[in-house]
Short mmCIF file of C-alpha atoms in Angstrom, two decimals:
data_model
loop_
_atom_site.label_atom_id
_atom_site.label_comp_id
_atom_site.label_asym_id
_atom_site.label_seq_id
_atom_site.Cartn_x
_atom_site.Cartn_y
_atom_site.Cartn_z
CA UNK A 795 -15.53 -30.70 33.36
CA UNK A 796 -14.67 -29.05 30.06
CA UNK A 797 -14.44 -25.26 29.81
CA UNK A 798 -16.67 -23.64 27.26
CA UNK A 799 -14.86 -22.32 24.21
CA UNK A 800 -16.79 -20.16 21.74
CA UNK A 801 -16.90 -21.63 18.25
CA UNK A 802 -16.74 -18.23 16.54
CA UNK A 803 -13.46 -16.37 16.55
CA UNK A 804 -13.49 -12.93 18.08
CA UNK A 805 -13.57 -10.20 15.44
CA UNK A 806 -10.50 -7.99 15.02
CA UNK A 807 -11.12 -4.23 15.63
CA UNK A 808 -10.44 -3.60 11.93
CA UNK A 809 -13.20 -6.07 11.05
CA UNK A 810 -15.59 -4.11 13.25
CA UNK A 811 -14.45 -0.86 11.63
CA UNK A 812 -15.02 -2.27 8.14
CA UNK A 813 -18.45 -3.62 9.03
CA UNK A 814 -19.36 -0.34 10.74
CA UNK A 815 -18.41 1.73 7.69
CA UNK A 816 -20.47 -0.44 5.36
CA UNK A 817 -23.44 -0.45 7.77
CA UNK A 818 -23.28 3.35 8.01
CA UNK A 819 -23.13 3.71 4.24
CA UNK A 820 -26.12 1.44 3.73
CA UNK A 821 -28.03 3.23 6.49
CA UNK A 822 -27.36 6.60 4.85
CA UNK A 823 -28.62 5.19 1.56
CA UNK A 824 -31.74 3.70 3.14
CA UNK A 825 -32.66 6.93 4.96
CA UNK A 826 -32.09 9.16 1.94
CA UNK A 827 -29.08 10.99 3.36
CA UNK A 828 -27.11 9.52 0.46
CA UNK A 829 -28.78 10.22 -2.90
CA UNK A 830 -29.40 7.11 -4.98
CA UNK A 831 -27.61 8.58 -8.01
CA UNK A 832 -24.47 9.30 -5.97
CA UNK A 833 -24.53 5.77 -4.52
CA UNK A 834 -24.93 4.25 -7.99
CA UNK A 835 -22.01 6.30 -9.28
CA UNK A 836 -19.87 5.15 -6.35
CA UNK A 837 -20.73 1.48 -6.90
CA UNK A 838 -19.94 1.78 -10.61
CA UNK A 839 -16.51 3.22 -9.83
CA UNK A 840 -15.53 0.77 -7.12
CA UNK A 841 -16.59 -2.49 -8.82
CA UNK A 842 -13.40 -2.74 -10.95
CA UNK A 843 -11.32 -1.59 -7.96
CA UNK A 844 -12.72 -4.33 -5.75
CA UNK A 845 -12.12 -6.96 -8.45
CA UNK A 846 -8.53 -5.79 -8.78
CA UNK A 847 -7.93 -5.57 -5.04
CA UNK A 848 -9.37 -9.01 -4.31
CA UNK A 849 -7.49 -10.77 -7.09
CA UNK A 850 -4.13 -9.06 -6.56
CA UNK A 851 -4.12 -9.89 -2.84
CA UNK A 852 -4.93 -13.55 -3.58
CA UNK A 853 -2.14 -13.54 -6.18
CA UNK A 854 0.30 -12.06 -3.68
CA UNK A 855 -0.70 -14.38 -0.83
CA UNK A 856 -0.22 -17.51 -2.94
CA UNK A 857 2.99 -16.12 -4.41
CA UNK A 858 4.23 -15.74 -0.86
CA UNK A 859 3.13 -19.30 -0.03
CA UNK A 860 5.16 -20.48 -3.04
CA UNK A 861 8.17 -18.83 -1.35
CA UNK A 862 8.85 -16.34 -4.14
CA UNK A 863 9.26 -13.49 -1.66
CA UNK A 864 11.49 -15.59 0.60
CA UNK A 865 13.80 -16.42 -2.30
CA UNK A 866 14.01 -12.77 -3.33
CA UNK A 867 14.54 -11.54 0.25
CA UNK A 868 17.31 -14.07 0.83
CA UNK A 869 18.88 -13.10 -2.48
CA UNK A 870 18.78 -9.47 -1.34
CA UNK A 871 20.59 -10.32 1.92
CA UNK A 872 23.18 -12.45 0.13
CA UNK A 873 23.75 -9.79 -2.52
CA UNK A 874 24.56 -7.31 0.26
CA UNK A 875 27.60 -9.48 1.24
CA UNK A 876 27.42 -8.37 4.86
CA UNK A 877 27.53 -4.63 4.02
CA UNK A 878 24.86 -2.45 5.62
CA UNK A 879 24.94 0.28 2.92
CA UNK A 880 24.51 -2.37 0.21
CA UNK A 881 21.71 -4.10 2.15
CA UNK A 882 20.03 -0.74 2.62
CA UNK A 883 19.97 -0.01 -1.11
CA UNK A 884 18.78 -3.52 -1.93
CA UNK A 885 15.97 -3.46 0.68
CA UNK A 886 14.83 -0.06 -0.57
CA UNK A 887 14.77 -1.38 -4.14
CA UNK A 888 12.92 -4.55 -3.12
CA UNK A 889 10.21 -2.70 -1.15
CA UNK A 890 9.82 0.00 -3.80
CA UNK A 891 9.51 -2.55 -6.61
CA UNK A 892 6.93 -4.61 -4.69
CA UNK A 893 4.84 -1.51 -3.99
CA UNK A 894 5.08 -0.25 -7.56
CA UNK A 895 4.07 -3.47 -9.31
CA UNK A 896 1.86 -5.27 -6.75
CA UNK A 897 0.41 -2.32 -4.73
CA UNK A 898 1.10 -0.87 -1.30
CA UNK A 899 -1.26 -3.14 0.68
CA UNK A 900 0.57 -6.18 -0.67
CA UNK A 901 3.85 -4.70 0.56
CA UNK A 902 2.38 -4.08 4.01
CA UNK A 903 0.72 -7.49 4.30
CA UNK A 904 3.34 -9.77 2.79
CA UNK A 905 6.69 -8.01 2.76
CA UNK A 906 6.59 -7.00 6.43
CA UNK A 907 6.80 -10.57 7.82
CA UNK A 908 9.40 -11.47 5.18
CA UNK A 909 11.58 -8.52 6.22
CA UNK A 910 11.16 -9.30 9.91
CA UNK A 911 12.07 -12.93 9.31
CA UNK A 912 15.07 -11.78 7.28
CA UNK A 913 16.22 -9.63 10.21
CA UNK A 914 16.11 -12.69 12.45
CA UNK A 915 17.99 -14.85 9.95
CA UNK A 916 20.89 -12.42 9.50
CA UNK A 917 20.94 -11.22 13.12
CA UNK A 918 20.19 -7.50 12.70
CA UNK A 919 17.73 -5.12 14.36
CA UNK A 920 14.22 -5.56 12.89
CA UNK A 921 12.96 -1.96 13.18
CA UNK A 922 15.03 -0.52 10.28
CA UNK A 923 13.70 -3.24 7.96
CA UNK A 924 10.15 -2.75 9.23
CA UNK A 925 10.30 1.02 8.71
CA UNK A 926 11.71 0.53 5.23
CA UNK A 927 8.63 -1.55 4.43
CA UNK A 928 5.95 0.79 5.76
CA UNK A 929 7.45 4.03 4.49
CA UNK A 930 8.05 2.70 0.99
CA UNK A 931 4.62 1.07 0.93
CA UNK A 932 3.28 4.62 0.94
CA UNK A 933 5.95 6.77 -0.70
CA UNK A 934 6.70 4.37 -3.59
CA UNK A 935 3.05 4.20 -4.66
CA UNK A 936 2.92 7.11 -7.12
CA UNK A 937 4.15 5.64 -10.39
CA UNK A 938 1.59 3.15 -11.75
CA UNK A 939 -2.20 2.70 -11.44
CA UNK A 940 -1.66 -0.71 -9.79
CA UNK A 941 0.45 0.82 -7.02
CA UNK A 942 -2.44 2.38 -5.11
CA UNK A 943 -6.24 2.45 -5.27
CA UNK A 944 -6.07 6.26 -5.38
CA UNK A 945 -3.93 5.99 -8.52
CA UNK A 946 -6.62 3.93 -10.24
CA UNK A 947 -9.13 6.66 -9.48
CA UNK A 948 -6.81 9.46 -10.57
CA UNK A 949 -5.82 7.74 -13.82
CA UNK A 950 -9.50 7.31 -14.64
CA UNK A 951 -10.25 10.97 -13.89
CA UNK A 952 -7.39 12.40 -16.00
CA UNK A 953 -7.67 9.66 -18.68
CA UNK A 954 -4.07 8.43 -18.29
CA UNK A 955 -2.84 4.99 -19.30
CA UNK A 956 -0.29 3.23 -17.04
CA UNK A 957 2.52 4.58 -19.25
CA UNK A 958 0.91 8.03 -19.21
CA UNK A 959 0.68 8.11 -15.42
CA UNK A 960 4.31 6.95 -15.20
CA UNK A 961 5.37 9.80 -17.52
CA UNK A 962 3.47 12.31 -15.40
CA UNK A 963 4.69 11.04 -12.03
CA UNK A 964 8.27 9.82 -12.61
CA UNK A 965 9.84 13.00 -11.21
CA UNK A 966 7.60 13.23 -8.10
CA UNK A 967 8.17 9.51 -7.49
CA UNK A 968 11.94 9.92 -7.73
CA UNK A 969 11.83 12.88 -5.34
CA UNK A 970 9.70 10.94 -2.84
CA UNK A 971 12.07 7.97 -3.00
CA UNK A 972 15.14 10.14 -2.40
CA UNK A 973 13.44 11.82 0.58
CA UNK A 974 12.49 8.40 1.96
CA UNK A 975 16.01 7.06 1.58
CA UNK A 976 17.48 10.10 3.33
CA UNK A 977 15.09 9.79 6.28
CA UNK A 978 15.53 6.02 6.54
CA UNK A 979 19.30 6.36 6.71
CA UNK A 980 19.22 9.28 9.15
CA UNK A 981 16.64 7.83 11.54
CA UNK A 982 17.15 4.06 11.35
CA UNK A 983 20.01 2.78 9.18
CA UNK A 984 23.01 4.95 10.03
CA UNK A 985 25.75 3.60 12.25
CA UNK A 986 24.70 3.74 15.89
CA UNK A 987 21.01 3.29 15.13
CA UNK A 988 20.94 -0.04 13.31
CA UNK A 989 22.30 -2.21 16.12
CA UNK A 990 25.37 -3.71 14.40
CA UNK A 991 28.20 -2.85 12.02
CA UNK A 992 27.65 -5.79 9.70
CA UNK A 993 25.64 -8.96 9.26
CA UNK A 994 26.18 -12.52 8.23
CA UNK A 995 24.64 -13.38 4.83
CA UNK A 996 22.17 -16.30 5.05
CA UNK A 997 22.35 -19.52 3.09
CA UNK A 998 20.50 -19.66 -0.22
CA UNK A 999 16.78 -20.35 0.14
CA UNK A 1000 15.43 -23.22 -1.92
CA UNK A 1001 11.64 -23.37 -2.39
CA UNK A 1002 9.94 -26.58 -1.33
CA UNK A 1003 7.97 -26.86 -4.60
CA UNK A 1004 9.96 -25.58 -7.57
CA UNK A 1005 7.02 -26.00 -9.96
CA UNK A 1006 4.75 -23.76 -7.88
CA UNK A 1007 7.60 -21.29 -7.42
CA UNK A 1008 8.13 -20.98 -11.17
CA UNK A 1009 4.42 -20.73 -11.99
CA UNK A 1010 3.85 -17.97 -9.41
CA UNK A 1011 6.94 -16.05 -10.47
CA UNK A 1012 5.86 -16.21 -14.14
CA UNK A 1013 2.27 -15.24 -13.25
CA UNK A 1014 3.49 -12.14 -11.41
CA UNK A 1015 5.77 -11.26 -14.33
CA UNK A 1016 2.90 -11.71 -16.78
CA UNK A 1017 0.62 -9.52 -14.67
CA UNK A 1018 3.27 -6.80 -14.62
CA UNK A 1019 3.74 -6.89 -18.39
CA UNK A 1020 -0.03 -6.84 -19.02
CA UNK A 1021 -0.57 -3.96 -16.60
CA UNK A 1022 2.22 -1.88 -18.11
CA UNK A 1023 1.12 -2.56 -21.68
CA UNK A 1024 -2.50 -1.73 -20.76
CA UNK A 1025 -3.76 -4.35 -23.20
CA UNK A 1026 -6.59 -5.29 -20.83
CA UNK A 1027 -8.16 -3.63 -17.77
CA UNK A 1028 -6.11 -4.04 -14.59
CA UNK A 1029 -8.72 -6.17 -12.88
CA UNK A 1030 -8.71 -8.57 -15.85
CA UNK A 1031 -4.89 -8.85 -15.76
CA UNK A 1032 -4.79 -9.46 -12.01
CA UNK A 1033 -7.74 -11.85 -12.18
CA UNK A 1034 -6.12 -13.92 -14.93
CA UNK A 1035 -2.81 -14.13 -13.06
CA UNK A 1036 -4.60 -15.08 -9.83
CA UNK A 1037 -6.63 -17.76 -11.68
CA UNK A 1038 -3.42 -19.35 -13.03
CA UNK A 1039 -1.88 -19.43 -9.55
CA UNK A 1040 -5.05 -20.77 -7.91
CA UNK A 1041 -5.24 -23.54 -10.52
CA UNK A 1042 -1.61 -24.48 -9.86
CA UNK A 1043 -2.22 -24.67 -6.11
CA UNK A 1044 -5.41 -26.67 -6.66
CA UNK A 1045 -3.34 -29.32 -8.41
CA UNK A 1046 -0.26 -29.33 -6.18
CA UNK A 1047 -1.23 -27.90 -2.78
CA UNK A 1048 -5.02 -27.76 -2.46
CA UNK A 1049 -4.75 -27.45 1.34
CA UNK A 1050 -3.34 -23.93 0.85
CA UNK A 1051 -6.57 -22.74 -0.79
CA UNK A 1052 -8.85 -21.34 1.89
CA UNK A 1053 -11.49 -18.64 2.17
CA UNK A 1054 -9.21 -16.46 4.32
CA UNK A 1055 -7.02 -15.80 1.26
CA UNK A 1056 -9.73 -13.41 0.03
CA UNK A 1057 -9.28 -9.97 1.69
CA UNK A 1058 -12.82 -9.81 3.06
CA UNK A 1059 -12.00 -6.90 5.36
CA UNK A 1060 -10.81 -4.73 2.47
CA UNK A 1061 -13.71 -5.76 0.26
CA UNK A 1062 -16.11 -4.60 2.98
CA UNK A 1063 -14.19 -1.52 4.09
CA UNK A 1064 -13.63 0.05 0.68
CA UNK A 1065 -17.31 0.26 -0.42
CA UNK A 1066 -18.19 1.40 3.08
CA UNK A 1067 -15.67 4.24 2.81
CA UNK A 1068 -16.98 5.23 -0.61
CA UNK A 1069 -20.61 5.38 0.57
CA UNK A 1070 -19.80 7.30 3.76
CA UNK A 1071 -17.62 9.83 1.92
CA UNK A 1072 -20.28 10.32 -0.76
CA UNK A 1073 -22.76 11.09 2.01
CA UNK A 1074 -20.49 13.54 3.83
CA UNK A 1075 -19.53 15.10 0.51
CA UNK A 1076 -23.20 15.72 -0.28
CA UNK A 1077 -23.62 17.56 3.05
CA UNK A 1078 -20.78 20.11 3.11
CA UNK A 1079 -17.40 18.41 2.82
CA UNK A 1080 -17.17 19.28 -0.85
CA UNK A 1081 -17.47 23.00 -0.16
CA UNK A 1082 -14.95 22.84 2.70
CA UNK A 1083 -12.37 21.05 0.57
CA UNK A 1084 -13.00 23.27 -2.44
CA UNK A 1085 -12.24 26.32 -0.30
CA UNK A 1086 -9.12 24.73 1.17
CA UNK A 1087 -7.70 23.46 -2.14
CA UNK A 1088 -8.72 26.42 -4.28
CA UNK A 1089 -8.86 26.60 -8.06
CA UNK A 1090 -5.31 27.75 -8.80
CA UNK A 1091 -3.66 25.33 -11.20
CA UNK A 1092 -0.27 27.01 -10.74
CA UNK A 1093 2.55 26.22 -8.33
CA UNK A 1094 0.78 27.62 -5.26
CA UNK A 1095 -2.32 25.61 -6.09
CA UNK A 1096 -0.25 22.44 -6.37
CA UNK A 1097 1.26 22.93 -2.93
CA UNK A 1098 -2.15 23.75 -1.43
CA UNK A 1099 -3.68 20.58 -2.88
CA UNK A 1100 -0.84 18.31 -1.71
CA UNK A 1101 -0.75 19.90 1.76
CA UNK A 1102 -4.52 19.50 2.23
CA UNK A 1103 -4.34 15.90 1.04
CA UNK A 1104 -1.49 15.01 3.39
CA UNK A 1105 -2.90 16.84 6.41
CA UNK A 1106 -6.43 15.47 6.17
CA UNK A 1107 -5.15 11.96 5.41
CA UNK A 1108 -3.44 11.89 8.80
CA UNK A 1109 -6.62 13.12 10.49
CA UNK A 1110 -8.98 10.77 8.65
CA UNK A 1111 -7.69 8.28 6.05
CA UNK A 1112 -6.15 8.84 2.65
CA UNK A 1113 -8.73 6.98 0.56
CA UNK A 1114 -11.83 8.95 1.60
CA UNK A 1115 -9.80 12.17 1.62
CA UNK A 1116 -8.72 11.59 -1.98
CA UNK A 1117 -12.28 10.76 -3.02
CA UNK A 1118 -13.64 13.95 -1.49
CA UNK A 1119 -10.71 16.04 -2.69
CA UNK A 1120 -11.01 14.76 -6.25
CA UNK A 1121 -14.54 16.14 -6.49
CA UNK A 1122 -13.32 19.51 -5.15
CA UNK A 1123 -10.54 19.96 -7.75
CA UNK A 1124 -11.78 21.74 -10.90
CA UNK A 1125 -12.24 19.30 -13.80
CA UNK A 1126 -9.57 20.88 -15.98
CA UNK A 1127 -6.85 21.09 -13.29
CA UNK A 1128 -5.21 17.75 -13.99
CA UNK A 1129 -1.85 18.72 -12.51
CA UNK A 1130 -3.52 19.98 -9.34
CA UNK A 1131 -5.29 16.61 -9.05
CA UNK A 1132 -1.91 14.87 -9.33
CA UNK A 1133 -0.65 17.13 -6.52
CA UNK A 1134 -3.58 16.00 -4.38
CA UNK A 1135 -2.57 12.44 -5.22
CA UNK A 1136 0.96 13.15 -3.96
CA UNK A 1137 -0.43 14.40 -0.66
CA UNK A 1138 -2.72 11.42 -0.13
CA UNK A 1139 -0.07 8.84 -1.16
CA UNK A 1140 3.17 10.18 0.32
CA UNK A 1141 1.70 12.08 3.27
CA UNK A 1142 -0.28 9.47 5.30
CA UNK A 1143 2.61 8.30 7.47
CA UNK A 1144 2.14 9.90 10.88
CA UNK A 1145 -1.12 8.45 12.26
CA UNK A 1146 -1.55 4.65 12.37
CA UNK A 1147 -4.94 5.00 10.63
CA UNK A 1148 -3.74 7.42 7.92
CA UNK A 1149 -3.63 4.69 5.27
CA UNK A 1150 -4.85 1.14 5.14
CA UNK A 1151 -1.31 -0.04 4.40
CA UNK A 1152 -0.04 1.57 7.60
CA UNK A 1153 -2.83 -0.04 9.61
CA UNK A 1154 -2.02 -3.45 8.14
CA UNK A 1155 1.68 -2.90 8.84
CA UNK A 1156 1.06 -2.18 12.53
CA UNK A 1157 -1.06 -5.31 12.74
CA UNK A 1158 1.67 -7.45 11.16
CA UNK A 1159 4.37 -6.02 13.42
CA UNK A 1160 2.25 -6.71 16.49
CA UNK A 1161 1.54 -10.28 15.43
CA UNK A 1162 5.29 -10.82 14.84
CA UNK A 1163 6.10 -9.56 18.35
CA UNK A 1164 7.83 -6.35 17.26
CA UNK A 1165 7.18 -3.42 19.58
CA UNK A 1166 6.86 -0.24 17.53
CA UNK A 1167 7.77 2.93 19.51
CA UNK A 1168 4.77 5.03 18.47
CA UNK A 1169 6.07 8.44 19.55
CA UNK A 1170 9.45 8.03 17.88
CA UNK A 1171 7.97 6.57 14.71
CA UNK A 1172 5.37 9.35 14.49
CA UNK A 1173 8.05 12.03 14.84
CA UNK A 1174 10.30 10.53 12.17
CA UNK A 1175 7.30 9.91 9.92
CA UNK A 1176 6.21 13.54 10.25
CA UNK A 1177 9.61 14.69 9.01
CA UNK A 1178 9.33 12.40 5.98
CA UNK A 1179 5.69 13.32 5.31
CA UNK A 1180 6.47 17.04 5.19
CA UNK A 1181 9.75 16.70 3.30
CA UNK A 1182 8.57 13.99 0.90
CA UNK A 1183 5.33 15.76 -0.03
CA UNK A 1184 7.13 19.10 -0.49
CA UNK A 1185 9.89 17.64 -2.70
CA UNK A 1186 7.50 15.53 -4.76
CA UNK A 1187 5.18 18.51 -5.31
CA UNK A 1188 8.13 20.69 -6.31
CA UNK A 1189 9.17 18.02 -8.82
CA UNK A 1190 5.62 17.97 -10.23
CA UNK A 1191 5.65 21.77 -10.52
CA UNK A 1192 9.00 21.72 -12.34
CA UNK A 1193 8.01 19.02 -14.82
CA UNK A 1194 4.40 20.07 -15.21
CA UNK A 1195 3.22 16.48 -14.94
CA UNK A 1196 4.92 15.50 -18.18
#
C-alpha cells in the first residue's frame, strides 16, 4: 500500500507572512480603513521598485547559476594566499561590493551559500564568513539607490541621482564599513575566534559554460554602468540586463529557467508592507513618529532620526519603519531624512526580522546546516548597530550630506 503524499509543497512561514501582509492590506482597503488615495499613491511608488526587485533577483540568480560568484569567491580565497588578515579584507570587499551594486537581498540570498561553500573548501570555520555576509548586506547598503529599496525611496524624495546619493552618503558609508570591519575582527575573525591560524587556498574554479559565464559577467557590468550613469531608470537597466541573461540561458541551458527564479515572496510581501504601513500611518503612527523624530534639522535632529529608525527597525522591520518615518520628516529636512536612512539601513541587525536580508540570511544558513548562536549573534550585532549608526550619523553631520 502506498502512503499518501500531498502534491502541494508546504508553505514556508515567510510565505505565510507575505500572504498575510498582502491580505491585511487589501482588507484594509476594502473596508475603508485605508483611504483609496493613499493606496493609489503607494501602488504608484512601489511599481518601479517591484520591477527592479524582480528583475535584479532573476539577474543575480542566473549569474550565480553561471558560476560568476563561485569564480570570484575562489579568486578571493586564492588571492588571500592562506593569510587570514588578507582573506578578511578580501571577503569584506567582496560582500560590500555585491551589496552596493546588486542590493542587500542579493547578498543575503546568493552570497551566503557561496561563502559557506568557500569555508568548506578551504577548511575554515563558517560563522565568520556568514557574519561577514549578513552584516555587510545591511551596513554596506547606503551608497547607491540600487543597494537598498529604502535608498530608492529616499533618492526619489530628495531628488538625488545615483551619483548625487553617493556624494551625500560616501562619508556615512565609509564610517559604517569601518565600524563593521572592527566588530567583525573583534567578534569573529581575530585569532582564537576563527578556528585556525591559516587556510589552504583552493584550486582555481573553472565555469562549466564559459559562454554563459562571460555573458552574465558582462550583463552585470553593463547594469552597474547604466545604474551609475543614470541614463535610464533603474528598473529598465536591471530588466534589460536580466532579459539578456534569460535569453542566453534559453539558448544554452533552458532547464535552468523556472518560475521559482522570480522572487514571488518579495513581490507579495513588499506591496503588503506598503499597504499595511499606509493604513497604520493614517491612524496615528505618523503623529507618534513625528514626535519621536522631531523637526530639528541640526546635529541633534540627525541623531534622533537615526536612533528612531534603528530602534523601531529592530522592533518591526526596516522597510515599513522607513516608509512611516519618511512621512514624519519635514519636507525640507533632506539631511535628517538621510539620517533616518542610516538608522533603517545600518541599524536592523539585532532581531532576525529587522530586515528582509537578515531573514533571508537566517533561512539560507539553516538550509546549509549552519547553527547560528542567536544570543551571541544578537549581542555582537547590537554593538555594531549602536556603533555603526552613531559613527555614520556623525559622519553625515560633519559632511552635511555633501
